[in-house]
Amino acid sequence: MKSFIIALDQGTTSSRAVAFDQNGTLKGIAQKEFKQYYPKSGWVEHDPLEIWESQWCVFEQLISENNIDLKQIKSIGITNQRETTIIWNKKTGKPIYNAIVWQDKRTAPVCEKLKKDGLEPYVKENTGLVLDSYFSGTKINWILNNVAEAKELCKKGELLFGTVDTWLIWKLTNGSIHATDYSNASRTLIFNINKLDWDDKMLQSLEIPKNILPEVRNSSGNFGSLSYKGHEIPIGGVAGDQQAALFGQCCFEKGMAKNTYGTGCFMLMNTGDKLIHSKNGLLTTIAWGINGNISYALEGSIFIAGAAIQWLRDGLKIIESAPDSEALAKEVKNDSDVIVVPAFAGLGSPYWDMYARGAIFGLTRDTGIKHITKATLDSLAYQTKDVLCAMENDSQIELKNLQVDGGACANNYLMQFQSNILGTMVERPEITESTALGAAYLAGISCGLWSKADISEKRKINTVFNPELEQNEIDRLYKKWKDAVKRSMNWVND
């Protein structure tokens, strides 16, 4: 009898449900986009109820379209956009405000105040993060201080906070489980990755009451169950999207790394059971916790990646669909020096400039759609090089090959240029749904369907891209990129 693991992959622009059979083979996907809200410049919000409804819709659609017998579903894994913050009334089940998305910049002044108060060294040492509006802590603070009756409801013990995984777990279990996993907790700015507990000093600094926080559990384990049509389906795996992708790429050993090309672009390197504090603008994060054993990672967070391709399609309307970008980019001669810096939401690793903004450099009279398209794709590869250079300096490990996944890794032009500019082999697996696969693997391990050894044996490579540029050309191109980034920085404050 076939067995299935269902991965619920809740992303920044869409919710998906993905089915994997007992062999780890992808058997079906259902996907639904949901609305993005931009109330003010730099503000990004989602409706938590729309997130839930879209996620539930694709779950039912997946089961229906693939004729999956509920008795065959051994476990559910959840992976999610991470720092996005939701606070809801546990009595009514209704959010008291929209979800504040990880891209949102409204709490930059709060971060600046904390920096002036001298809190940044403590934050880095104990949370592994930096003081940036990207993370959940300042978003929680904003909601509690700006939503009427929020503080009063807190005093009554009627509010709950969660990242998106926690919200989905709470909804799936009919409000019986309020929990998150180590990987998501480590992205909140209020979790101590040394002590593996909520950090009292950060909670005090951000005026966040402990009674709204979820219980933190292993990434593979018991998160309750979904009661559905007479069946109890256990929820056995939870991880933030980038940690899930690291697990899905089987980067189980120290020094192994992956890059995910999604709405943002995220590179993670497994550093084993030892955390490494970056001296080069990277984050120290928890990769996962299994059976009480914690694995750590270094992470470079690029805010705008696939979102830049969406900008070409929806903002500039110069392409009809994302795949069109590959053919256009290939039309451009290599001597084009147009550079796009897609700092639409500031710059992440290794720069951490909340006030940078997007820019295009090197325009000439003959610059056209294809040049801007190519430069936008190139920007994903340049930003990845920024992160890899920092990662190699911190870890003292020279990366031999990079595992890639996410939607944009299907673009052969981008993957070849990525290999070129890194001077490193790039490997694209057969299953590029690594985020969903990682969540499924964690759930499969918890129910005894797989072991880590089983998972490693199943992994197959689809395409290998080898570098084709000479070092002097890599250096020339990368210098132009670094110059362009420098000019885009601190734009809002000028």
GROMACS .gro file of C-alpha atoms in nm:
model
  494
    1MET     CA    1   0.000   0.000   0.000
    2LYS     CA    2   0.133   0.343  -0.094
    3SER     CA    3   0.217   0.596   0.175
    4PHE     CA    4   0.214   0.973   0.136
    5ILE     CA    5   0.360   1.268   0.320
    6ILE     CA    6   0.187   1.599   0.255
    7ALA     CA    7   0.399   1.914   0.276
    8LEU     CA    8   0.222   2.243   0.332
    9ASP     CA    9   0.451   2.509   0.185
   10GLN     CA   10   0.325   2.851   0.286
   11GLY     CA   11   0.524   3.115   0.098
   12THR     CA   12   0.531   3.491   0.063
   13THR     CA   13   0.315   3.511  -0.248
   14SER     CA   14   0.137   3.175  -0.257
   15SER     CA   15   0.035   2.872  -0.056
   16ARG     CA   16   0.111   2.525  -0.186
   17ALA     CA   17   0.047   2.166  -0.092
   18VAL     CA   18   0.284   1.899  -0.221
   19ALA     CA   19   0.249   1.520  -0.204
   20PHE     CA   20   0.548   1.285  -0.183
   21ASP     CA   21   0.520   0.908  -0.183
   22GLN     CA   22   0.720   0.663   0.029
   23ASN     CA   23   1.008   0.683  -0.222
   24GLY     CA   24   1.033   1.060  -0.188
   25THR     CA   25   0.890   1.100  -0.539
   26LEU     CA   26   0.685   1.411  -0.603
   27LYS     CA   27   0.330   1.302  -0.684
   28GLY     CA   28   0.131   1.622  -0.701
   29ILE     CA   29   0.127   1.998  -0.635
   30ALA     CA   30  -0.155   2.244  -0.579
   31GLN     CA   31  -0.086   2.615  -0.557
   32LYS     CA   32  -0.282   2.933  -0.496
   33GLU     CA   33  -0.160   3.291  -0.486
   34PHE     CA   34  -0.298   3.537  -0.235
   35LYS     CA   35  -0.311   3.913  -0.213
   36GLN     CA   36  -0.022   4.137  -0.111
   37TYR     CA   37  -0.109   4.458   0.076
   38TYR     CA   38   0.106   4.772   0.070
   39PRO     CA   39  -0.070   5.026   0.298
   40LYS     CA   40   0.224   5.269   0.301
   41SER     CA   41   0.566   5.299   0.142
   42GLY     CA   42   0.786   5.024   0.283
   43TRP     CA   43   0.492   4.844   0.450
   44VAL     CA   44   0.403   4.489   0.340
   45GLU     CA   45   0.110   4.294   0.485
   46HIS     CA   46  -0.092   3.976   0.435
   47ASP     CA   47  -0.436   3.885   0.563
   48PRO     CA   48  -0.378   3.586   0.797
   49LEU     CA   49  -0.723   3.448   0.717
   50GLU     CA   50  -0.640   3.460   0.344
   51ILE     CA   51  -0.317   3.273   0.420
   52TRP     CA   52  -0.512   3.005   0.604
   53GLU     CA   53  -0.791   2.982   0.348
   54SER     CA   54  -0.546   2.953   0.057
   55GLN     CA   55  -0.346   2.687   0.241
   56TRP     CA   56  -0.655   2.483   0.327
   57CYS     CA   57  -0.786   2.518  -0.028
   58VAL     CA   58  -0.469   2.372  -0.184
   59PHE     CA   59  -0.458   2.091   0.073
   60GLU     CA   60  -0.806   1.976  -0.026
   61GLN     CA   61  -0.735   2.036  -0.395
   62LEU     CA   62  -0.419   1.823  -0.379
   63ILE     CA   63  -0.600   1.530  -0.218
   64SER     CA   64  -0.893   1.552  -0.458
   65GLU     CA   65  -0.695   1.591  -0.783
   66ASN     CA   66  -0.453   1.310  -0.698
   67ASN     CA   67  -0.711   1.071  -0.553
   68ILE     CA   68  -0.516   1.033  -0.231
   69ASP     CA   69  -0.675   0.801   0.024
   70LEU     CA   70  -0.665   0.973   0.363
   71LYS     CA   71  -0.556   0.646   0.522
   72GLN     CA   72  -0.239   0.666   0.311
   73ILE     CA   73  -0.128   1.002   0.456
   74LYS     CA   74   0.126   0.918   0.723
   75SER     CA   75   0.211   1.273   0.829
   76ILE     CA   76   0.196   1.641   0.740
   77GLY     CA   77   0.504   1.864   0.724
   78ILE     CA   78   0.484   2.243   0.739
   79THR     CA   79   0.730   2.493   0.598
   80ASN     CA   80   0.672   2.864   0.587
   81GLN     CA   81   0.780   3.219   0.517
   82ARG     CA   82   0.961   3.281   0.840
   83GLU     CA   83   0.975   3.619   1.016
   84THR     CA   84   0.624   3.722   0.910
   85THR     CA   85   0.433   3.805   1.228
   86ILE     CA   86   0.075   3.728   1.328
   87ILE     CA   87  -0.101   3.808   1.656
   88TRP     CA   88  -0.451   3.677   1.714
   89ASN     CA   89  -0.722   3.658   1.979
   90LYS     CA   90  -0.721   3.302   2.108
   91LYS     CA   91  -1.086   3.326   2.215
   92THR     CA   92  -1.225   3.445   1.883
   93GLY     CA   93  -0.953   3.297   1.659
   94LYS     CA   94  -0.934   3.627   1.472
   95PRO     CA   95  -0.612   3.818   1.403
   96ILE     CA   96  -0.605   4.162   1.566
   97TYR     CA   97  -0.405   4.301   1.273
   98ASN     CA   98  -0.279   4.190   0.934
   99ALA     CA   99   0.033   3.975   0.921
  100ILE     CA  100   0.337   4.202   0.901
  101VAL     CA  101   0.555   4.043   0.633
  102TRP     CA  102   0.929   3.986   0.666
  103GLN     CA  103   0.990   4.243   0.389
  104ASP     CA  104   0.817   4.519   0.589
  105LYS     CA  105   1.035   4.818   0.684
  106ARG     CA  106   0.808   5.010   0.926
  107THR     CA  107   1.002   4.913   1.239
  108ALA     CA  108   1.338   5.046   1.119
  109PRO     CA  109   1.317   5.334   1.374
  110VAL     CA  110   1.268   5.081   1.656
  111CYS     CA  111   1.583   4.902   1.542
  112GLU     CA  112   1.774   5.230   1.535
  113LYS     CA  113   1.667   5.307   1.891
  114LEU     CA  114   1.781   4.965   2.013
  115LYS     CA  115   2.114   5.019   1.839
  116LYS     CA  116   2.155   5.355   2.014
  117ASP     CA  117   2.074   5.180   2.343
  118GLY     CA  118   2.376   4.957   2.279
  119LEU     CA  119   2.181   4.634   2.236
  120GLU     CA  120   2.334   4.519   1.907
  121PRO     CA  121   2.628   4.317   2.050
  122TYR     CA  122   2.389   4.135   2.284
  123VAL     CA  123   2.153   4.059   1.996
  124LYS     CA  124   2.430   3.915   1.782
  125GLU     CA  125   2.574   3.702   2.062
  126ASN     CA  126   2.247   3.560   2.191
  127THR     CA  127   2.005   3.552   1.898
  128GLY     CA  128   2.259   3.517   1.614
  129LEU     CA  129   2.080   3.795   1.428
  130VAL     CA  130   2.124   4.167   1.366
  131LEU     CA  131   1.900   4.455   1.462
  132ASP     CA  132   1.690   4.483   1.149
  133SER     CA  133   1.320   4.528   1.079
  134TYR     CA  134   1.334   4.195   0.891
  135PHE     CA  135   1.282   3.993   1.210
  136SER     CA  136   0.968   3.927   1.414
  137GLY     CA  137   1.049   4.094   1.746
  138THR     CA  138   1.007   4.456   1.641
  139LYS     CA  139   0.695   4.363   1.442
  140ILE     CA  140   0.537   4.216   1.758
  141ASN     CA  141   0.628   4.537   1.941
  142TRP     CA  142   0.465   4.748   1.669
  143ILE     CA  143   0.137   4.555   1.676
  144LEU     CA  144   0.115   4.565   2.056
  145ASN     CA  145   0.180   4.940   2.059
  146ASN     CA  146  -0.034   5.041   1.762
  147VAL     CA  147  -0.346   4.823   1.771
  148ALA     CA  148  -0.625   4.940   1.998
  149GLU     CA  149  -0.686   4.714   2.298
  150ALA     CA  150  -0.383   4.495   2.218
  151LYS     CA  151  -0.214   4.562   2.551
  152GLU     CA  152  -0.538   4.511   2.740
  153LEU     CA  153  -0.599   4.178   2.569
  154CYS     CA  154  -0.240   4.082   2.655
  155LYS     CA  155  -0.302   4.150   3.023
  156LYS     CA  156  -0.608   3.926   3.009
  157GLY     CA  157  -0.398   3.651   2.849
  158GLU     CA  158  -0.614   3.649   2.537
  159LEU     CA  159  -0.350   3.709   2.268
  160LEU     CA  160  -0.120   3.464   2.091
  161PHE     CA  161   0.180   3.538   1.870
  162GLY     CA  162   0.312   3.315   1.598
  163THR     CA  163   0.512   3.306   1.283
  164VAL     CA  164   0.313   3.152   0.998
  165ASP     CA  165   0.393   2.793   1.098
  166THR     CA  166   0.244   2.853   1.442
  167TRP     CA  167  -0.068   3.008   1.292
  168LEU     CA  168  -0.118   2.709   1.061
  169ILE     CA  169  -0.056   2.456   1.340
  170TRP     CA  170  -0.307   2.636   1.560
  171LYS     CA  171  -0.568   2.635   1.282
  172LEU     CA  172  -0.504   2.273   1.177
  173THR     CA  173  -0.532   2.148   1.535
  174ASN     CA  174  -0.846   2.351   1.600
  175GLY     CA  175  -0.667   2.574   1.849
  176SER     CA  176  -0.527   2.293   2.063
  177ILE     CA  177  -0.156   2.340   1.981
  178HIS     CA  178   0.032   2.670   2.009
  179ALA     CA  179   0.385   2.576   1.908
  180THR     CA  180   0.674   2.646   1.674
  181ASP     CA  181   1.003   2.471   1.600
  182TYR     CA  182   1.362   2.572   1.678
  183SER     CA  183   1.432   2.697   1.326
  184ASN     CA  184   1.142   2.941   1.319
  185ALA     CA  185   1.196   3.053   1.678
  186SER     CA  186   1.555   3.141   1.592
  187ARG     CA  187   1.427   3.401   1.340
  188THR     CA  188   1.223   3.608   1.586
  189LEU     CA  189   1.497   3.823   1.750
  190ILE     CA  190   1.364   3.713   2.090
  191PHE     CA  191   1.494   3.353   2.105
  192ASN     CA  192   1.827   3.272   2.268
  193ILE     CA  193   2.005   3.021   2.043
  194ASN     CA  194   2.258   2.940   2.315
  195LYS     CA  195   2.009   2.860   2.592
  196LEU     CA  196   1.737   2.739   2.349
  197ASP     CA  197   1.469   2.945   2.519
  198TRP     CA  198   1.292   3.278   2.483
  199ASP     CA  199   1.531   3.555   2.582
  200ASP     CA  200   1.413   3.760   2.882
  201LYS     CA  201   1.631   4.062   2.802
  202MET     CA  202   1.499   4.088   2.447
  203LEU     CA  203   1.142   4.042   2.564
  204GLN     CA  204   1.191   4.323   2.815
  205SER     CA  205   1.357   4.551   2.560
  206LEU     CA  206   1.071   4.503   2.315
  207GLU     CA  207   0.796   4.499   2.580
  208ILE     CA  208   0.673   4.157   2.474
  209PRO     CA  209   0.489   3.949   2.737
  210LYS     CA  210   0.596   3.586   2.758
  211ASN     CA  211   0.238   3.457   2.777
  212ILE     CA  212   0.178   3.523   2.407
  213LEU     CA  213   0.471   3.310   2.288
  214PRO     CA  214   0.443   2.955   2.150
  215GLU     CA  215   0.612   2.645   2.288
  216VAL     CA  216   0.933   2.564   2.099
  217ARG     CA  217   0.968   2.203   1.983
  218ASN     CA  218   1.197   1.982   1.773
  219SER     CA  219   1.162   2.030   1.397
  220SER     CA  220   1.079   1.661   1.359
  221GLY     CA  221   0.830   1.548   1.622
  222ASN     CA  222   0.479   1.589   1.756
  223PHE     CA  223   0.284   1.902   1.662
  224GLY     CA  224  -0.060   1.754   1.721
  225SER     CA  225  -0.286   1.626   1.447
  226LEU     CA  226  -0.544   1.733   1.194
  227SER     CA  227  -0.890   1.580   1.234
  228TYR     CA  228  -1.022   1.550   0.880
  229LYS     CA  229  -1.320   1.350   0.759
  230GLY     CA  230  -1.289   1.098   1.039
  231HIS     CA  231  -0.912   1.060   1.012
  232GLU     CA  232  -0.639   1.181   1.246
  233ILE     CA  233  -0.337   1.292   1.045
  234PRO     CA  234  -0.030   1.372   1.257
  235ILE     CA  235   0.169   1.690   1.200
  236GLY     CA  236   0.526   1.564   1.231
  237GLY     CA  237   0.764   1.813   1.072
  238VAL     CA  238   0.802   2.192   1.091
  239ALA     CA  239   1.082   2.417   0.967
  240GLY     CA  240   1.123   2.764   0.827
  241ASP     CA  241   1.142   2.761   0.450
  242GLN     CA  242   1.518   2.808   0.418
  243GLN     CA  243   1.610   2.554   0.683
  244ALA     CA  244   1.365   2.312   0.525
  245ALA     CA  245   1.538   2.360   0.190
  246LEU     CA  246   1.877   2.290   0.352
  247PHE     CA  247   1.734   1.965   0.489
  248GLY     CA  248   1.565   1.883   0.158
  249GLN     CA  249   1.900   1.923  -0.021
  250CYS     CA  250   2.048   1.668   0.223
  251CYS     CA  251   2.303   1.918   0.353
  252PHE     CA  252   2.338   1.715   0.671
  253GLU     CA  253   2.715   1.756   0.713
  254LYS     CA  254   2.921   2.054   0.824
  255GLY     CA  255   3.031   2.270   0.530
  256MET     CA  256   2.748   2.170   0.294
  257ALA     CA  257   2.551   2.463   0.150
  258LYS     CA  258   2.247   2.543  -0.060
  259ASN     CA  259   2.095   2.851  -0.221
  260THR     CA  260   1.721   2.893  -0.266
  261TYR     CA  261   1.593   3.129  -0.536
  262GLY     CA  262   1.246   3.225  -0.417
  263THR     CA  263   1.086   3.563  -0.353
  264GLY     CA  264   1.409   3.633  -0.170
  265CYS     CA  265   1.734   3.446  -0.212
  266PHE     CA  266   1.879   3.257   0.081
  267MET     CA  267   2.208   3.075   0.117
  268LEU     CA  268   2.266   2.849   0.416
  269MET     CA  269   2.573   2.654   0.519
  270ASN     CA  270   2.548   2.377   0.779
  271THR     CA  271   2.800   2.444   1.059
  272GLY     CA  272   2.716   2.129   1.257
  273ASP     CA  273   2.657   2.136   1.633
  274LYS     CA  274   2.872   2.449   1.675
  275LEU     CA  275   2.738   2.795   1.611
  276ILE     CA  276   2.966   3.038   1.431
  277HIS     CA  277   2.923   3.409   1.496
  278SER     CA  278   2.975   3.592   1.170
  279LYS     CA  279   3.222   3.877   1.133
  280ASN     CA  280   3.100   3.946   0.779
  281GLY     CA  281   2.733   4.038   0.805
  282LEU     CA  282   2.582   3.689   0.804
  283LEU     CA  283   2.329   3.547   1.044
  284THR     CA  284   2.379   3.259   1.283
  285THR     CA  285   2.064   3.051   1.290
  286ILE     CA  286   1.933   2.715   1.400
  287ALA     CA  287   1.905   2.478   1.105
  288TRP     CA  288   1.686   2.221   1.283
  289GLY     CA  289   1.640   2.026   1.600
  290ILE     CA  290   1.591   1.648   1.590
  291ASN     CA  291   1.568   1.436   1.906
  292GLY     CA  292   1.701   1.728   2.106
  293ASN     CA  293   2.013   1.758   1.890
  294ILE     CA  294   2.056   2.104   1.741
  295SER     CA  295   2.226   2.176   1.408
  296TYR     CA  296   2.331   2.534   1.336
  297ALA     CA  297   2.384   2.723   1.012
  298LEU     CA  298   2.528   3.043   0.873
  299GLU     CA  299   2.279   3.228   0.656
  300GLY     CA  300   2.294   3.503   0.401
  301SER     CA  301   1.956   3.667   0.342
  302ILE     CA  302   1.892   3.842   0.010
  303PHE     CA  303   1.561   4.022   0.030
  304ILE     CA  304   1.476   4.050  -0.339
  305ALA     CA  305   1.538   3.766  -0.587
  306GLY     CA  306   1.236   3.613  -0.762
  307ALA     CA  307   1.049   3.927  -0.658
  308ALA     CA  308   1.274   4.117  -0.900
  309ILE     CA  309   1.152   3.894  -1.184
  310GLN     CA  310   0.794   3.960  -1.070
  311TRP     CA  311   0.878   4.330  -1.088
  312LEU     CA  312   0.980   4.288  -1.453
  313ARG     CA  313   0.652   4.110  -1.520
  314ASP     CA  314   0.402   4.302  -1.307
  315GLY     CA  315   0.569   4.638  -1.245
  316LEU     CA  316   0.751   4.721  -1.567
  317LYS     CA  317   0.543   4.475  -1.774
  318ILE     CA  318   0.839   4.400  -2.000
  319ILE     CA  319   0.793   4.023  -1.983
  320GLU     CA  320   0.472   3.821  -1.986
  321SER     CA  321   0.598   3.539  -1.767
  322ALA     CA  322   0.908   3.459  -1.561
  323PRO     CA  323   1.041   3.198  -1.809
  324ASP     CA  324   1.054   3.468  -2.080
  325SER     CA  325   1.348   3.625  -1.898
  326GLU     CA  326   1.585   3.343  -1.997
  327ALA     CA  327   1.549   3.389  -2.372
  328LEU     CA  328   1.577   3.768  -2.346
  329ALA     CA  329   1.892   3.749  -2.134
  330LYS     CA  330   2.059   3.515  -2.382
  331GLU     CA  331   2.014   3.776  -2.658
  332VAL     CA  332   2.248   4.021  -2.484
  333LYS     CA  333   2.617   4.038  -2.568
  334ASN     CA  334   2.848   3.977  -2.275
  335ASP     CA  335   2.994   4.326  -2.297
  336SER     CA  336   2.673   4.487  -2.168
  337ASP     CA  337   2.755   4.671  -1.844
  338VAL     CA  338   2.402   4.746  -1.723
  339ILE     CA  339   2.369   4.671  -1.350
  340VAL     CA  340   2.041   4.639  -1.161
  341VAL     CA  341   2.055   4.661  -0.781
  342PRO     CA  342   1.713   4.531  -0.668
  343ALA     CA  343   1.722   4.687  -0.320
  344PHE     CA  344   1.345   4.742  -0.318
  345ALA     CA  345   1.328   4.646   0.052
  346GLY     CA  346   1.676   4.756   0.153
  347LEU     CA  347   1.981   4.531   0.144
  348GLY     CA  348   2.023   4.215   0.348
  349SER     CA  349   2.343   4.013   0.398
  350PRO     CA  350   2.619   4.114   0.411
  351TYR     CA  351   2.530   4.486   0.394
  352TRP     CA  352   2.225   4.520   0.623
  353ASP     CA  353   2.121   4.860   0.495
  354MET     CA  354   1.753   4.928   0.566
  355TYR     CA  355   1.778   5.256   0.376
  356ALA     CA  356   1.917   5.132   0.046
  357ARG     CA  357   1.681   5.139  -0.252
  358GLY     CA  358   1.674   4.987  -0.599
  359ALA     CA  359   1.871   5.138  -0.884
  360ILE     CA  360   1.978   5.079  -1.245
  361PHE     CA  361   2.326   5.183  -1.359
  362GLY     CA  362   2.502   5.189  -1.694
  363LEU     CA  363   2.207   5.290  -1.911
  364THR     CA  364   2.288   5.406  -2.264
  365ARG     CA  365   2.076   5.503  -2.563
  366ASP     CA  366   2.070   5.146  -2.693
  367THR     CA  367   1.970   4.992  -2.359
  368GLY     CA  368   1.647   4.797  -2.401
  369ILE     CA  369   1.421   4.544  -2.239
  370LYS     CA  370   1.663   4.255  -2.288
  371HIS     CA  371   1.950   4.441  -2.115
  372ILE     CA  372   1.742   4.527  -1.809
  373THR     CA  373   1.610   4.172  -1.797
  374LYS     CA  374   1.960   4.023  -1.813
  375ALA     CA  375   2.089   4.265  -1.550
  376THR     CA  376   1.802   4.176  -1.320
  377LEU     CA  377   1.882   3.804  -1.348
  378ASP     CA  378   2.251   3.877  -1.300
  379SER     CA  379   2.171   4.063  -0.977
  380LEU     CA  380   2.056   3.737  -0.816
  381ALA     CA  381   2.392   3.579  -0.894
  382TYR     CA  382   2.592   3.882  -0.777
  383GLN     CA  383   2.405   3.896  -0.446
  384THR     CA  384   2.473   3.526  -0.398
  385LYS     CA  385   2.845   3.588  -0.454
  386ASP     CA  386   2.835   3.862  -0.188
  387VAL     CA  387   2.699   3.607   0.058
  388LEU     CA  388   2.932   3.324  -0.043
  389CYS     CA  389   3.241   3.542   0.001
  390ALA     CA  390   3.126   3.632   0.352
  391MET     CA  391   3.041   3.270   0.430
  392GLU     CA  392   3.380   3.139   0.323
  393ASN     CA  393   3.554   3.405   0.532
  394ASP     CA  394   3.352   3.316   0.843
  395SER     CA  395   3.368   2.939   0.811
  396GLN     CA  396   3.715   2.911   0.657
  397ILE     CA  397   3.559   2.654   0.425
  398GLU     CA  398   3.598   2.693   0.047
  399LEU     CA  399   3.279   2.576  -0.117
  400LYS     CA  400   3.337   2.314  -0.386
  401ASN     CA  401   2.981   2.305  -0.515
  402LEU     CA  402   2.655   2.483  -0.448
  403GLN     CA  403   2.319   2.304  -0.428
  404VAL     CA  404   2.038   2.515  -0.577
  405ASP     CA  405   1.661   2.508  -0.562
  406GLY     CA  406   1.357   2.733  -0.581
  407GLY     CA  407   1.162   2.861  -0.879
  408ALA     CA  408   1.435   3.067  -1.047
  409CYS     CA  409   1.684   2.779  -1.049
  410ALA     CA  410   1.493   2.646  -1.352
  411ASN     CA  411   1.643   2.938  -1.548
  412ASN     CA  412   1.945   2.790  -1.725
  413TYR     CA  413   2.091   3.131  -1.811
  414LEU     CA  414   2.084   3.233  -1.444
  415MET     CA  415   2.235   2.906  -1.322
  416GLN     CA  416   2.518   2.923  -1.576
  417PHE     CA  417   2.593   3.285  -1.485
  418GLN     CA  418   2.578   3.189  -1.118
  419SER     CA  419   2.842   2.924  -1.175
  420ASN     CA  420   3.046   3.170  -1.383
  421ILE     CA  421   3.052   3.452  -1.129
  422LEU     CA  422   3.119   3.218  -0.835
  423GLY     CA  423   3.381   3.014  -1.016
  424THR     CA  424   3.213   2.714  -0.853
  425MET     CA  425   3.014   2.412  -0.970
  426VAL     CA  426   2.637   2.454  -0.933
  427GLU     CA  427   2.420   2.142  -0.893
  428ARG     CA  428   2.046   2.143  -0.961
  429PRO     CA  429   1.859   1.838  -0.826
  430GLU     CA  430   1.585   1.648  -1.005
  431ILE     CA  431   1.335   1.766  -0.743
  432THR     CA  432   1.378   2.141  -0.708
  433GLU     CA  433   1.094   2.165  -0.456
  434SER     CA  434   1.354   2.137  -0.181
  435THR     CA  435   1.161   2.347   0.070
  436ALA     CA  436   0.853   2.124   0.056
  437LEU     CA  437   1.074   1.816   0.035
  438GLY     CA  438   1.259   1.916   0.352
  439ALA     CA  439   0.934   1.956   0.543
  440ALA     CA  440   0.820   1.618   0.411
  441TYR     CA  441   1.148   1.455   0.513
  442LEU     CA  442   1.118   1.593   0.868
  443ALA     CA  443   0.761   1.464   0.891
  444GLY     CA  444   0.862   1.129   0.739
  445ILE     CA  445   1.140   1.084   0.993
  446SER     CA  446   0.901   1.157   1.280
  447CYS     CA  447   0.659   0.884   1.171
  448GLY     CA  448   0.934   0.632   1.098
  449LEU     CA  449   0.888   0.629   0.720
  450TRP     CA  450   1.247   0.741   0.650
  451SER     CA  451   1.588   0.789   0.808
  452LYS     CA  452   1.856   1.042   0.709
  453ALA     CA  453   2.044   0.762   0.532
  454ASP     CA  454   1.734   0.671   0.329
  455ILE     CA  455   1.692   1.032   0.227
  456SER     CA  456   2.052   1.077   0.111
  457GLU     CA  457   2.028   0.767  -0.108
  458LYS     CA  458   1.717   0.899  -0.283
  459ARG     CA  459   1.869   1.234  -0.390
  460LYS     CA  460   1.942   1.271  -0.763
  461ILE     CA  461   2.113   1.553  -0.958
  462ASN     CA  462   1.945   1.683  -1.274
  463THR     CA  463   2.200   1.930  -1.415
  464VAL     CA  464   2.554   2.039  -1.329
  465PHE     CA  465   2.673   2.387  -1.433
  466ASN     CA  466   3.048   2.444  -1.451
  467PRO     CA  467   3.217   2.787  -1.455
  468GLU     CA  468   3.322   2.924  -1.794
  469LEU     CA  469   3.472   3.267  -1.712
  470GLU     CA  470   3.835   3.357  -1.656
  471GLN     CA  471   3.919   3.503  -1.314
  472ASN     CA  472   4.004   3.846  -1.453
  473GLU     CA  473   3.658   3.873  -1.611
  474ILE     CA  474   3.492   3.759  -1.287
  475ASP     CA  475   3.686   4.029  -1.102
  476ARG     CA  476   3.592   4.298  -1.356
  477LEU     CA  477   3.221   4.220  -1.345
  478TYR     CA  478   3.210   4.185  -0.969
  479LYS     CA  479   3.384   4.520  -0.918
  480LYS     CA  480   3.113   4.692  -1.123
  481TRP     CA  481   2.848   4.523  -0.910
  482LYS     CA  482   3.015   4.634  -0.585
  483ASP     CA  483   3.041   4.991  -0.713
  484ALA     CA  484   2.670   4.992  -0.802
  485VAL     CA  485   2.569   4.855  -0.461
  486LYS     CA  486   2.771   5.123  -0.286
  487ARG     CA  487   2.587   5.395  -0.479
  488SER     CA  488   2.245   5.254  -0.388
  489MET     CA  489   2.314   5.247  -0.014
  490ASN     CA  490   2.162   5.487   0.243
  491TRP     CA  491   1.940   5.633  -0.029
  492VAL     CA  492   1.640   5.715   0.193
  493ASN     CA  493   1.852   5.905   0.446
  494ASP     CA  494   2.028   6.121   0.187
   0.00000   0.00000   0.00000
